[in-house]
Amino acid sequence: MPVFNQSRGRIVQIIFAIVFLVIIGQLINLQLFSVKYKLAAENNAILRKVVYPDRGIIFDRKGRAILENTISYDLVVIPSETKGLDTASLCGLLNIDTAEYKKRIRDLIFKNGYVKPSVFEPLLTNEMFARLNENIYKFPGFSLTERSVRTYPYSAAGNVLGYIREVDTAYLRIHKDEGYQMGDYAGMTGLERYYEKVLMGQRGVKNFIRDNKSRIQGPYENGIYDTAAVAGKNIHTSLDVELQKLGEKLMTNKVGSIVAIDPKTGGILCMVSAPTYNPNYLTGSQNKRHLADLLLDPRLPLNNRGLTTRYAPGSTFKTVVGIIGLTEGVVDLNTTVVCPGYFTGCGTGKPKCLDKGVFQFTDAVAHSDNSYFSTVYKRFLEQNKFPSTDSAIGAFNVYANSFGLGHKLGVDLPFEKSGLIPTASNYYKEFGRKLFPCNLISNAIGQGKVETTLVQLANVMAIIANKGWYYTPHLVDSIEGGDDEGLLDEFKIKRHTDNRIPESVFNSVQDGMQAVVEYGTAVRSKIPDIIMCGKTGTVENYAKVNGVMKKQPDHSFFGAFAPRDNPRIAIAVICENSDQGARVAAPIASLIVEKYLRDSIKGKERQAMVEEYTNRVYLPPVMRMAIAKQDSLRRLRENQQLLEQKLNKKESDEGTDEESIGEEPTEQSVTPAAPVKKAPQPKPLPKKKPGTTPAALTNDDRKYKRTAR
């Protein structure tokens, strides 16, 4: 054989050998290493069903379940098994079109793979479940999986309890080592988020053997490979759901918050944020639509205003200024300050005073005299022991910070804001590097740059009630089965204010706060046979309207605790853009205090107050404008749709008089900007997406609509 032919034969042999090795290697890979085909093969014979655990139940302080579980079903699909599926029939049952079906399948394959089960339609309605359950055998690759979903028996405390939602790819990426997978639900806000590890439980898996027609024949290997679902732990809170409901009722058609705390434990008794929403709207098959509606609502009902909104506390802050002034000795109980109607110490005539006269400490608190506390603050900053105003501000802040102000308290809810006790650097841009006490004088009356959250203000009331100590405000008292994560440890630490403050100073401030209710600014909020100590606040505020800052109606504040000798409740109330603190926030707070201490509101006059303040409407002007604009746009969309329907109907009705298009509009129609010209074939307007409806939004929508329009 020629040498050339021998060389060519050797090359052919090498090629065949390489091809043979590649085939053998691929066979080994498919048999031993390829997860994809292994799963596909196993899925032909074995059906793995995820068993979702019950999330932990949340109880209030009296053992009432305020967040529990009910059963729903998901429609689950394994994309690799859907070949030959009657797509049109399935889409008919689900009320979707084939394009939507294909899109969902593509998205699920992209997110979760081709052979893994994924949730195709979550949280089926009872009607949908019944239809699918009768026909599920017709749709290979699809199955129905039971799931525990949340329900709220009292329809209250939505901002506190929070809501759960199906995890997305971003959530899975952030929590990649925590065992979540597509189709799982996790807490997104409130207690559901903060205590997610406690409440979530552990998923289980059941394996079933099935025949060549995908019919289940029984458990696989008698269930030896099954894993049981472990329910989440139940948690017990300090919340009083009846108090919470009363607070939400009183704040109907208002914007603001109520926070009440047990001074002895730091347990939060109620945390109302207004406007609120029915938390049941964020469960079930329509939860995504309802969530979108809430997010678009200009009233921002998803905001927890007790925790995430910072306010200038107004005259309620005078209690802290008074404590610091008495401690430092810049004033005493007999110090007198003359108020001619304005503060004379800075030569600007500001701040103004509502009450003219001569005041000592107790009466200055009782009548909330601005001049007195401006004097206290200015004298503190001017002490000779401070080399500069900058250092004086720092010394004042040491006291204020010990009251839990200027930093996050550490409440067991997400998204808490810190508030602000301003430092010297906050003023450099406005006044330069050299500061003077009069640059800062507005801080004396809780305005200027001072900002607190309402939970911080309620905590200040608890500190004064306890004469110098507090536990970090919190909602959860205990976790069934033990606190393995140590989540409650921080709430067992007793914290104290600056140790320079003697008990006698707290007694003096309590005297003044009792006088506020006995004969001072909040006398109309006195509770029969209960000694309540309080402090009103009326806060000026501004908002940008059409690019210009304009003064808005005052915010109404009130902070209090009761009874004085054995404090059981400390409370703070803010009602935005309403009236003076004595006229709105104080009466609301007094009703909450009485309800908690007596478990009821006694007397016809006090019961009438409940209805009076429930029916009062205080909506910020800026918010009214925003909602009016949103309503106008919604009506415009509806009118455009109605006009479109008329035009489409005209196109399909031969022989109809063209001028019928221009007939007098109905209540829901709109007159075109220009006459509609006659034409043989009127061209339909472009189709618009229907506007969302707010029917399932907040608990005061009906009343609001009448007001806003």
XYZ file of C-alpha atoms in Angstrom:
709
model
C 0.000 0.000 0.000
C 1.385 3.408 -0.906
C 2.611 5.560 1.968
C 0.085 8.293 1.034
C -2.866 5.905 1.441
C -1.508 4.630 4.790
C -1.323 8.209 6.133
C -4.893 8.967 5.008
C -6.191 5.764 6.622
C -4.535 6.671 9.902
C -6.251 10.097 9.863
C -9.646 8.484 9.286
C -9.027 6.110 12.214
C -8.124 9.029 14.477
C -11.293 10.898 13.456
C -13.457 7.836 14.206
C -11.715 7.433 17.564
C -12.332 11.047 18.485
C -15.997 10.816 17.493
C -16.337 7.606 19.521
C -14.777 9.234 22.596
C -17.050 12.261 22.266
C -20.121 10.015 22.116
C -18.954 7.994 25.123
C -18.201 11.203 27.049
C -21.605 12.645 26.296
C -23.322 9.416 27.358
C -21.415 9.470 30.641
C -22.374 13.124 31.124
C -26.054 12.422 30.451
C -26.118 9.383 32.716
C -24.065 10.658 35.634
C -23.727 14.429 35.631
C -26.543 16.138 33.709
C -29.133 17.418 36.192
C -31.401 18.735 33.456
C -32.143 15.404 31.812
C -32.102 13.562 35.107
C -34.818 15.852 36.417
C -36.772 15.545 33.194
C -36.604 11.753 33.382
C -37.593 11.663 37.036
C -40.430 14.108 36.469
C -41.951 11.686 33.976
C -42.518 9.219 36.801
C -42.357 11.282 39.993
C -44.416 14.342 40.913
C -42.866 16.539 43.593
C -45.335 18.808 45.330
C -44.141 21.584 47.602
C -46.038 21.742 50.877
C -46.126 25.351 52.027
C -46.178 25.761 55.803
C -48.591 27.900 57.777
C -46.983 31.191 58.692
C -46.960 32.019 62.377
C -50.089 33.618 63.843
C -49.868 37.082 65.420
C -51.815 37.727 68.637
C -52.610 40.952 70.469
C -51.993 41.546 74.181
C -55.259 39.788 75.120
C -54.580 36.678 73.045
C -56.808 37.618 70.121
C -55.554 36.478 66.708
C -55.150 39.646 64.644
C -53.323 37.950 61.761
C -53.965 34.310 60.912
C -54.128 31.901 57.978
C -56.629 30.492 55.553
C -56.289 28.046 52.660
C -55.870 29.005 49.016
C -54.523 27.207 45.931
C -51.911 27.927 43.287
C -51.910 26.615 39.748
C -48.425 25.149 39.225
C -46.791 24.173 35.937
C -43.752 22.174 34.830
C -43.035 23.703 31.381
C -41.286 20.607 30.007
C -44.479 18.550 30.424
C -46.934 20.833 28.645
C -46.417 19.493 25.102
C -49.702 18.726 23.386
C -51.623 20.887 25.851
C -55.040 22.229 24.841
C -53.917 25.815 25.337
C -57.179 27.399 24.198
C -59.219 25.400 26.700
C -56.914 26.281 29.611
C -56.865 29.946 28.647
C -60.647 29.934 28.542
C -60.780 28.673 32.116
C -58.236 31.255 33.271
C -59.796 34.154 31.322
C -56.545 34.948 29.523
C -55.512 34.804 25.859
C -52.907 32.543 24.296
C -50.413 35.392 23.978
C -50.554 35.908 27.741
C -50.162 32.158 28.257
C -47.028 32.014 26.115
C -45.559 35.064 27.824
C -46.050 33.543 31.269
C -44.452 30.257 30.222
C -41.443 32.073 28.758
C -41.032 34.137 31.922
C -41.240 31.070 34.160
C -38.668 29.190 32.098
C -36.342 32.186 32.274
C -36.759 32.559 36.048
C -37.000 28.969 37.230
C -35.912 26.639 34.459
C -37.620 24.239 32.078
C -38.121 21.220 34.334
C -38.829 22.778 37.739
C -42.385 23.433 38.944
C -43.362 27.121 38.942
C -46.479 29.005 39.998
C -48.471 29.868 36.879
C -51.496 31.451 38.596
C -51.246 32.207 42.339
C -53.990 32.426 44.939
C -56.925 31.163 42.919
C -60.406 32.358 43.762
C -62.855 29.710 44.956
C -64.683 29.856 41.634
C -61.466 29.511 39.634
C -60.266 26.637 41.797
C -63.560 24.771 41.304
C -63.360 25.129 37.501
C -59.746 24.029 37.331
C -60.138 21.172 39.789
C -62.785 19.584 37.565
C -60.610 19.826 34.462
C -57.010 19.636 35.672
C -56.568 16.101 34.298
C -56.902 17.530 30.787
C -53.807 19.698 31.143
C -50.531 17.786 31.375
C -47.830 19.588 33.329
C -50.326 21.520 35.449
C -51.349 20.774 39.031
C -53.061 22.482 41.950
C -51.010 23.146 45.097
C -52.466 24.100 48.456
C -51.092 27.226 50.090
C -51.708 28.968 53.387
C -52.498 32.681 52.920
C -52.974 35.514 55.379
C -56.254 36.874 56.659
C -56.964 39.738 59.060
C -60.024 39.052 61.267
C -60.205 42.624 62.593
C -59.328 44.382 59.297
C -57.055 46.676 61.303
C -53.394 47.599 61.841
C -52.387 47.106 58.213
C -49.363 49.424 58.549
C -48.156 47.571 61.633
C -48.764 43.985 60.577
C -47.558 44.480 57.004
C -48.180 42.198 54.044
C -46.531 39.296 52.247
C -45.841 39.027 48.537
C -44.356 36.525 46.128
C -40.594 36.877 45.977
C -39.044 38.121 42.750
C -35.589 37.641 41.253
C -34.226 40.697 43.086
C -35.402 39.303 46.437
C -33.902 35.897 45.639
C -30.591 37.518 44.771
C -30.461 39.470 48.041
C -31.548 36.448 50.125
C -29.800 33.781 48.045
C -28.572 31.792 51.053
C -31.877 31.720 52.941
C -33.645 28.919 51.081
C -36.199 30.921 49.093
C -37.276 29.853 45.624
C -39.681 31.112 42.977
C -43.274 30.807 44.163
C -42.436 31.481 47.819
C -43.987 34.366 49.714
C -42.134 36.602 52.147
C -42.933 39.558 54.400
C -42.421 42.897 52.679
C -43.464 45.409 55.360
C -44.396 45.627 59.031
C -44.053 42.746 61.471
C -44.239 40.328 58.545
C -40.887 41.657 57.327
C -39.127 42.260 60.638
C -39.971 38.806 62.003
C -39.814 36.952 58.665
C -37.372 34.315 59.947
C -39.694 33.545 62.848
C -42.976 33.569 60.937
C -42.009 31.844 57.670
C -41.611 28.210 58.810
C -40.003 25.563 56.579
C -41.342 24.115 53.330
C -42.017 20.413 52.965
C -42.069 18.138 49.902
C -44.331 15.203 48.993
C -43.369 12.802 46.198
C -45.979 10.915 44.172
C -45.550 8.183 41.557
C -47.537 8.618 38.359
C -48.246 6.563 35.230
C -47.536 7.326 31.581
C -50.642 9.537 31.447
C -49.463 11.637 34.405
C -52.119 10.218 36.712
C -51.047 10.009 40.360
C -50.835 6.401 41.544
C -49.815 7.008 45.147
C -46.862 8.105 47.280
C -43.390 7.431 45.921
C -41.524 4.765 47.928
C -44.204 4.957 50.626
C -43.216 8.538 51.400
C -39.747 7.812 52.765
C -38.321 10.708 50.749
C -41.045 13.150 51.829
C -40.250 16.007 54.198
C -42.843 17.553 56.489
C -43.600 21.254 56.447
C -42.827 23.065 59.698
C -45.215 25.880 60.629
C -43.824 29.267 61.548
C -43.739 30.350 65.173
C -46.592 32.350 66.656
C -45.789 35.738 68.149
C -47.555 37.653 70.911
C -47.631 41.436 70.728
C -48.361 44.300 73.095
C -50.900 45.679 70.606
C -54.481 46.152 71.805
C -56.583 45.590 68.699
C -59.676 47.307 70.125
C -57.603 50.384 70.932
C -56.122 50.220 67.442
C -59.591 50.100 65.876
C -60.774 53.070 67.918
C -57.710 55.045 66.875
C -58.280 54.247 63.206
C -61.918 55.241 63.563
C -61.064 58.595 65.159
C -58.503 59.320 62.412
C -60.985 58.687 59.579
C -60.623 61.334 56.862
C -57.534 62.750 58.542
C -53.805 62.528 57.948
C -51.518 61.782 60.851
C -50.762 59.190 63.486
C -51.412 57.940 67.021
C -48.777 56.033 69.017
C -49.478 54.738 72.518
C -46.919 52.957 74.716
C -47.005 51.099 78.021
C -44.373 53.098 79.973
C -43.515 50.174 82.249
C -42.583 47.771 79.424
C -42.094 49.826 76.268
C -44.785 47.741 74.590
C -46.641 49.627 71.854
C -50.384 49.544 72.586
C -51.467 51.053 69.281
C -49.777 52.566 66.258
C -52.282 54.223 63.973
C -51.297 55.740 60.657
C -53.933 57.702 58.776
C -55.175 57.245 56.205
C -54.946 53.516 56.617
C -56.248 50.631 54.503
C -57.995 47.309 54.981
C -55.117 44.800 55.087
C -57.372 42.106 53.609
C -57.132 43.958 50.274
C -53.538 42.805 49.976
C -54.403 39.114 50.150
C -56.049 36.891 47.557
C -55.926 36.896 43.789
C -56.388 40.671 43.405
C -53.554 41.662 45.722
C -51.288 42.997 42.956
C -53.992 45.273 41.568
C -54.896 46.535 45.030
C -51.238 47.136 45.865
C -50.840 49.193 42.696
C -53.918 51.247 43.650
C -52.506 51.926 47.118
C -49.126 52.920 45.720
C -50.777 55.424 43.371
C -53.040 56.938 46.037
C -51.846 60.535 46.753
C -52.737 60.025 50.413
C -49.903 57.454 50.659
C -51.826 54.986 52.862
C -48.923 52.506 52.838
C -46.726 54.962 54.769
C -46.493 54.312 58.490
C -46.574 57.931 59.611
C -45.883 57.014 63.223
C -42.468 55.673 62.304
C -41.363 56.931 58.903
C -42.515 60.581 58.851
C -40.495 63.280 60.595
C -42.350 66.223 62.112
C -41.379 69.398 63.933
C -42.823 68.492 67.381
C -43.852 72.047 68.277
C -44.585 72.909 71.886
C -44.498 69.276 73.009
C -40.696 69.720 72.777
C -40.883 72.364 75.513
C -41.028 69.530 78.059
C -37.499 68.499 77.041
C -36.259 72.132 76.970
C -37.744 72.663 80.431
C -36.096 69.548 81.867
C -32.695 70.580 80.494
C -33.091 74.171 81.696
C -34.049 73.157 85.252
C -31.219 70.614 85.376
C -28.646 73.182 84.274
C -30.048 75.790 86.672
C -30.581 78.480 84.041
C -34.112 78.814 85.476
C -35.901 77.515 88.547
C -39.559 77.104 89.439
C -39.781 80.744 90.589
C -38.059 82.325 87.603
C -40.436 84.801 85.961
C -40.537 85.804 82.314
C -42.679 88.620 80.927
C -44.400 87.999 77.592
C -45.848 91.125 75.880
C -47.066 88.947 73.017
C -43.677 88.126 71.548
C -40.157 87.127 72.588
C -38.032 90.176 73.328
C -34.664 88.462 73.728
C -33.564 88.526 70.089
C -34.995 91.822 68.863
C -36.939 90.206 66.051
C -40.310 89.893 67.782
C -40.218 86.138 67.198
C -41.526 83.785 68.261
C -44.969 85.215 68.960
C -47.009 84.272 72.058
C -50.721 83.572 72.262
C -50.952 84.515 75.951
C -49.571 87.766 77.313
C -48.502 88.011 80.942
C -45.905 87.082 83.546
C -45.111 83.385 83.819
C -43.300 81.068 86.183
C -42.375 77.536 85.203
C -45.600 75.631 85.974
C -47.886 78.206 84.363
C -45.500 78.553 81.421
C -45.974 74.839 80.718
C -49.718 75.038 81.364
C -50.220 77.915 78.913
C -47.377 76.925 76.560
C -45.669 80.310 76.722
C -43.179 80.696 73.867
C -41.240 83.523 75.507
C -40.514 81.502 78.629
C -38.983 78.537 76.820
C -37.162 80.739 74.340
C -35.571 82.375 77.383
C -34.654 78.988 78.855
C -33.051 77.851 75.601
C -31.150 81.110 75.056
C -29.822 81.143 78.611
C -28.626 77.557 78.236
C -26.671 78.370 75.066
C -25.190 81.549 76.607
C -23.675 79.866 79.691
C -20.080 80.951 80.325
C -18.886 77.362 80.577
C -19.400 76.953 76.824
C -16.630 78.553 74.727
C -18.930 78.914 71.728
C -22.489 78.436 70.568
C -21.290 75.363 68.686
C -20.169 73.635 71.890
C -23.370 74.726 73.652
C -25.436 73.062 70.936
C -23.423 69.876 71.406
C -24.052 69.940 75.167
C -27.795 70.435 74.629
C -27.828 67.514 72.192
C -26.232 65.173 74.754
C -29.302 65.691 76.929
C -31.746 65.414 74.023
C -30.141 62.277 72.638
C -30.562 60.553 76.004
C -34.339 60.983 75.514
C -34.114 58.865 72.345
C -34.200 61.898 70.040
C -31.993 62.489 67.015
C -31.399 58.802 66.309
C -33.378 55.653 65.598
C -34.931 54.086 68.664
C -34.718 50.552 67.271
C -38.446 49.774 67.084
C -39.159 46.269 65.738
C -40.568 47.525 62.444
C -38.689 48.253 59.202
C -37.997 51.689 57.696
C -37.816 53.649 60.970
C -36.553 57.231 60.548
C -34.113 58.846 62.969
C -35.515 62.358 63.444
C -33.153 65.319 63.870
C -31.698 67.219 66.801
C -29.634 69.719 64.812
C -25.918 70.177 65.297
C -23.905 73.312 64.552
C -23.029 72.022 61.080
C -26.715 72.100 60.127
C -26.587 75.926 60.316
C -23.269 76.789 58.674
C -24.709 77.098 55.193
C -27.411 79.485 56.408
C -25.562 81.582 59.016
C -21.865 80.985 58.408
C -19.294 79.413 60.719
C -19.953 81.727 63.671
C -23.324 81.028 65.268
C -25.314 82.966 67.859
C -28.139 81.716 70.101
C -30.708 83.843 68.282
C -29.886 81.973 65.055
C -31.323 78.870 66.696
C -34.127 80.252 68.841
C -36.951 78.472 66.941
C -35.626 75.164 68.279
C -36.766 76.243 71.750
C -40.413 75.755 70.803
C -39.923 72.592 68.743
C -39.756 74.258 65.357
C -36.694 75.376 63.434
C -34.718 72.307 62.438
C -35.891 70.018 65.261
C -37.672 66.940 63.916
C -38.982 63.816 65.622
C -41.037 60.803 64.675
C -44.267 60.299 66.562
C -42.992 57.127 68.222
C -40.069 59.179 69.567
C -42.464 61.753 70.964
C -44.580 59.038 72.613
C -41.363 57.626 74.077
C -40.492 61.064 75.538
C -43.874 61.014 77.279
C -43.055 57.540 78.654
C -39.678 58.790 79.924
C -41.283 61.717 81.757
C -43.899 59.335 83.194
C -41.105 57.030 84.444
C -39.008 59.978 85.675
C -35.973 59.222 83.587
C -35.970 55.711 82.105
C -37.522 53.679 79.304
C -37.461 50.419 77.388
C -37.100 50.643 73.625
C -40.636 50.794 72.169
C -41.552 47.482 70.575
C -44.530 45.450 69.429
C -43.580 41.833 70.111
C -43.506 40.650 73.715
C -42.776 36.957 73.190
C -42.241 34.251 70.575
C -43.758 30.810 71.058
C -41.070 28.152 71.172
C -38.388 30.634 72.210
C -36.477 33.532 70.717
C -33.720 31.526 69.023
C -32.572 34.529 66.976
C -32.296 36.849 69.993
C -34.623 39.345 68.324
C -36.171 40.492 71.613
C -32.969 40.986 73.626
C -32.736 44.723 72.884
C -36.203 45.315 74.287
C -35.272 43.990 77.728
C -32.576 46.587 78.387
C -33.568 49.410 80.738
C -32.264 52.724 79.379
C -31.802 55.959 81.313
C -31.677 59.620 80.439
C -28.652 61.743 81.309
C -27.713 60.956 84.910
C -27.455 64.664 85.762
C -31.258 64.995 85.661
C -32.671 64.580 89.203
C -36.083 63.108 89.952
C -37.230 66.457 91.320
C -36.966 67.972 87.833
C -39.287 65.317 86.409
C -41.720 66.010 89.260
C -41.736 69.703 88.359
C -42.380 68.990 84.680
C -45.176 66.586 85.623
C -46.737 69.382 87.719
C -46.740 71.616 84.662
C -48.143 68.899 82.404
C -50.915 68.141 84.889
C -51.736 71.852 84.897
C -52.036 71.743 81.081
C -55.048 69.446 81.482
C -56.399 70.843 84.741
C -56.604 74.498 83.693
C -54.256 75.093 80.776
C -54.407 74.665 77.015
C -55.945 71.157 77.102
C -58.566 71.723 79.793
C -61.361 70.614 77.430
C -59.718 67.197 77.153
C -59.800 66.443 80.867
C -60.983 62.897 81.626
C -63.344 62.597 84.621
C -61.653 60.922 87.609
C -58.365 60.329 85.738
C -55.311 62.543 86.311
C -53.686 62.953 82.915
C -50.493 64.922 82.313
C -50.144 66.350 78.802
C -48.624 68.936 76.520
C -50.236 70.511 73.475
C -48.412 71.581 70.327
C -49.408 73.724 67.368
C -46.932 73.533 64.512
C -46.552 75.922 61.598
C -45.661 74.224 58.330
C -45.203 75.030 54.661
C -45.618 73.157 51.390
C -44.561 73.820 47.822
C -47.584 74.747 45.684
C -46.928 75.415 42.001
C -43.258 75.888 42.778
C -43.844 78.386 45.619
C -43.583 77.647 49.353
C -46.911 78.509 50.973
C -48.044 78.357 54.582
C -50.453 75.518 55.315
C -52.949 75.016 58.154
C -51.230 74.179 61.443
C -50.438 70.639 62.529
C -52.144 69.608 65.774
C -49.958 67.776 68.352
C -50.523 66.348 71.795
C -48.365 64.202 74.080
C -49.545 62.780 77.402
C -49.453 59.993 79.965
C -51.901 58.729 82.606
C -52.590 58.198 85.430
C -49.906 60.421 86.925
C -49.204 58.337 90.059
C -49.135 54.975 88.284
C -48.624 55.605 84.559
C -50.059 52.863 82.365
C -50.186 54.618 79.002
C -48.075 57.255 77.259
C -49.411 58.677 74.011
C -48.623 61.071 71.176
C -51.039 62.265 68.471
C -50.462 64.272 65.281
C -53.260 65.456 63.003
C -51.798 67.224 59.998
C -53.119 70.579 58.758
C -56.056 70.632 61.155
C -56.025 73.156 64.012
C -54.403 73.921 67.348
C -53.171 70.992 69.417
C -55.815 71.617 72.067
C -58.669 71.411 69.561
C -57.956 68.185 67.666
C -55.034 66.054 68.864
C -55.728 66.495 72.587
C -59.390 65.327 72.512
C -58.463 62.338 70.329
C -55.671 61.378 72.751
C -57.979 61.705 75.766
C -60.474 59.285 74.204
C -57.733 56.733 73.518
C -56.428 57.064 77.090
C -59.901 56.593 78.582
C -60.621 53.601 76.365
C -57.421 51.891 77.473
C -57.706 52.642 81.185
C -61.444 51.916 81.499
C -61.963 49.581 78.540
C -64.821 51.848 77.446
C -65.829 55.473 76.916
C -68.187 56.532 79.704
C -70.894 59.163 79.619
C -73.016 60.524 76.786
C -70.820 63.601 76.382
C -67.645 61.559 75.925
C -69.374 59.088 73.597
C -70.614 62.005 71.543
C -66.992 63.172 71.273
C -66.102 59.873 69.609
C -68.659 60.438 66.872
C -67.798 64.126 66.559
C -64.106 63.526 65.951
C -64.757 60.514 63.750
C -66.877 62.688 61.460
C -64.495 65.639 61.357
C -62.567 65.971 58.098
C -59.037 67.363 58.020
C -57.312 66.746 54.716
C -54.200 68.753 53.768
C -54.923 71.218 50.931
C -51.986 69.900 48.899
C -53.378 66.390 49.195
C -56.830 67.551 48.137
C -55.318 69.119 45.035
C -53.399 65.955 44.171
C -56.461 63.742 44.503
C -58.668 66.169 42.587
C -56.130 66.053 39.758
C -56.037 62.259 39.865
C -59.844 62.062 39.853
C -59.979 64.477 36.914
C -57.555 62.347 34.905
C -59.524 59.211 35.765
C -62.793 60.768 34.628
C -61.114 61.951 31.439
C -59.957 58.406 30.674
C -63.430 57.072 31.355
C -64.968 59.694 29.085
C -62.498 58.930 26.320
C -63.370 55.256 26.574
C -67.085 56.077 26.377
C -66.529 58.231 23.311
C -64.428 55.482 21.770
C -67.206 52.981 22.331
C -69.679 55.299 20.606
C -67.379 55.731 17.633
C -66.772 52.005 17.346
C -70.484 51.332 17.595
C -71.133 53.901 14.864
C -68.590 52.206 12.617
C -70.388 48.861 12.937
C -73.954 50.211 12.614
C -74.701 50.865 8.941
C -77.202 53.593 8.162
C -76.919 55.295 11.558
C -77.096 59.091 11.504
C -73.535 60.408 11.801
C -74.652 63.363 13.888
C -75.588 61.052 16.773
C -71.929 61.150 17.719
C -72.306 64.778 18.738
C -75.385 64.310 20.913
C -75.579 65.940 24.332
C -73.132 64.187 26.657
C -74.301 62.159 29.615
C -72.959 62.653 33.133
C -69.966 60.413 32.387
C -69.260 61.664 28.870
C -67.203 64.592 27.654
C -67.886 67.104 24.880
C -65.139 66.972 22.231
C -62.868 70.031 22.063
C -63.870 70.468 18.394
C -66.963 69.250 16.503
C -66.711 65.723 15.182
C -66.657 65.975 11.405
C -68.897 63.789 9.309
C -67.143 61.027 7.442
C -68.226 57.795 5.775
C -65.908 55.745 7.991
C -65.138 57.446 11.317
C -61.701 56.381 12.503
C -61.778 54.959 16.070
C -59.641 56.669 18.688
C -56.558 54.757 19.860
C -57.442 52.342 22.619
C -56.438 53.366 26.107
C -55.823 51.175 29.099
C -58.677 51.431 31.599
C -57.966 53.489 34.692
C -57.597 51.812 38.027
C -60.432 52.258 40.475
C -59.890 53.078 44.135
C -62.882 51.060 45.348
C -60.704 48.827 47.499
C -58.351 51.418 48.907
C -58.571 53.096 52.257
C -61.181 52.784 54.946
C -62.483 56.299 54.360
C -62.757 56.507 50.563
C -66.509 57.084 50.386
C -66.438 59.998 52.789
C -63.360 61.411 51.096
C -64.890 61.389 47.624
C -67.799 63.494 48.812
C -65.374 65.907 50.430
C -62.839 66.146 47.617
C -65.411 66.935 44.981
